[in-house]
XYZ file of C-alpha atoms in Angstrom:
105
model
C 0.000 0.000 0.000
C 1.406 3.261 -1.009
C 1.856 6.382 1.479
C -0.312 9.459 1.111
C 1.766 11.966 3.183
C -0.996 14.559 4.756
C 1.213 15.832 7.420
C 5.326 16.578 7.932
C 5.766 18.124 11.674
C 9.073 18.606 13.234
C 9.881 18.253 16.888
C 11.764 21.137 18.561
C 15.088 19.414 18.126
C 14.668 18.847 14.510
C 13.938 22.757 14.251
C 17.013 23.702 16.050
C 18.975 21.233 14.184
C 18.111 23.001 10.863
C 18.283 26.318 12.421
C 21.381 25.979 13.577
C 23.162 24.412 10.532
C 26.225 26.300 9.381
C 25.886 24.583 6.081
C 23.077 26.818 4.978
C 23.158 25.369 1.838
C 22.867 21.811 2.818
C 19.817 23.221 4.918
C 17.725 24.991 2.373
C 17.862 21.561 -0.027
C 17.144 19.121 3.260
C 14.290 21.926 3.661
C 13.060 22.145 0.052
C 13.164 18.152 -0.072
C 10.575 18.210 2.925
C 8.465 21.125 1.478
C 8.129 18.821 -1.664
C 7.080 15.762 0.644
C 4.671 18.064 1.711
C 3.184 19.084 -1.609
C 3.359 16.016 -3.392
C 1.963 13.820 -0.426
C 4.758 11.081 -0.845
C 7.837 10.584 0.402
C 11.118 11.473 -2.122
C 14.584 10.681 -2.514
C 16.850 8.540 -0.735
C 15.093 7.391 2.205
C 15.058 3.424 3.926
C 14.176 2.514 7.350
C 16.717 1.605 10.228
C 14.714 -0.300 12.531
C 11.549 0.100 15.734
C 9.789 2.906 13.409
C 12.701 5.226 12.363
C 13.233 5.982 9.107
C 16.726 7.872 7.338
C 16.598 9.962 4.548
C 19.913 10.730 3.186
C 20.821 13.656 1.444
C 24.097 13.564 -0.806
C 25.639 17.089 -0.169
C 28.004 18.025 2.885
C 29.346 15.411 4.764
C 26.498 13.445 4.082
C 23.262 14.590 5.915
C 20.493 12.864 7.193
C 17.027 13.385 8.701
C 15.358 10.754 10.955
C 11.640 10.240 10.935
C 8.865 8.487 12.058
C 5.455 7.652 10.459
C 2.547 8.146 12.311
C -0.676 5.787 10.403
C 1.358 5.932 7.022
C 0.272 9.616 6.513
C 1.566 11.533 9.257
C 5.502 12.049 9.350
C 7.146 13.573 12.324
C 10.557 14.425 11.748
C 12.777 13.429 14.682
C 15.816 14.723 14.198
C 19.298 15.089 12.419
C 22.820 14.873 11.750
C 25.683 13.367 9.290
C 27.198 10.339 8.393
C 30.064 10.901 10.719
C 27.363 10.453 14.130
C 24.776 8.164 12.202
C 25.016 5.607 14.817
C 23.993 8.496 17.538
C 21.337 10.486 15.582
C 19.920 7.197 15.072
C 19.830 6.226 18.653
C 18.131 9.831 19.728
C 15.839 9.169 16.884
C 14.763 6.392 18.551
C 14.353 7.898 21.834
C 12.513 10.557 20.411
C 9.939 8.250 18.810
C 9.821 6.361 21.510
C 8.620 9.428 23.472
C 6.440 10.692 21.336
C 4.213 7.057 21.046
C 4.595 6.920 25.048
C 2.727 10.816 25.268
C-alpha cells in the first residue's frame, strides 16, 4: 500500500537542528526536499528505514546529511531529528528515543 503523506511536523530538536546548521546550503535543499514531501503527499529521494519505526533519509551534499523520521498511520511524518554520516550511529539512537517518546505521550 502506497503512502499518502498529509502531514510533515518537526519536533523542537529537529527545528534547532536546521536552524542551527552552518551549512546553509545543505539546509535549504534538506528543507526544500521536505516542502516537496509536503506538496506532493509522498515521500522522495533517498530514504530506507533503520529499525523500531525510524526511518533515514539521506541527502548527498556536505558530509552526508540525514534526517530521521517516524510515520505516524502511514500519513503523518514527524521528523525526529538530524545529523551526518560521521554520528549516524547516535542520531539514530536519539531518533529512537525521540519516537519512543512521542508514542509513550
Amino acid at each position: 500500500m502506497p503512502l499518502s503523506i498529509i502531514e510533515v511536523l518537526e519536533t523542537e530538536e529537529f527545528s534547532r537542528w536546521i536552524d542551527e546548521l552552518k551549512d546553509t546550503q545543505s539546509a535549504a535543499r534538506i528543507l526544500h526536499r521536505w516542502e516537496q514531501v509536503k506538496r506532493s503527499g509522498h515521500l522522495l529521494g533517498d530514504w530506507k528505514t533503520v529499525g523500531e519505526g525510524i526511518f533515514e533519509m539521506r541527502f548527498h551534499n556536505g558530509p552526508g546529511y540525514r534526517t530521521y523520521f517516524g510515520l505516524k498511520n502511514k500519513q503523518v511524518v514527524l521528523l525526529l531529528c538530524g545529523g551526518s554520516k560521521t554520528h549516524q550511529k547516535r542520531d539514530i539512537d536519539r531518533a529512537k528515543h525521540l519516537w519512543k517518546s512521542y508514542l509513550e505521550s
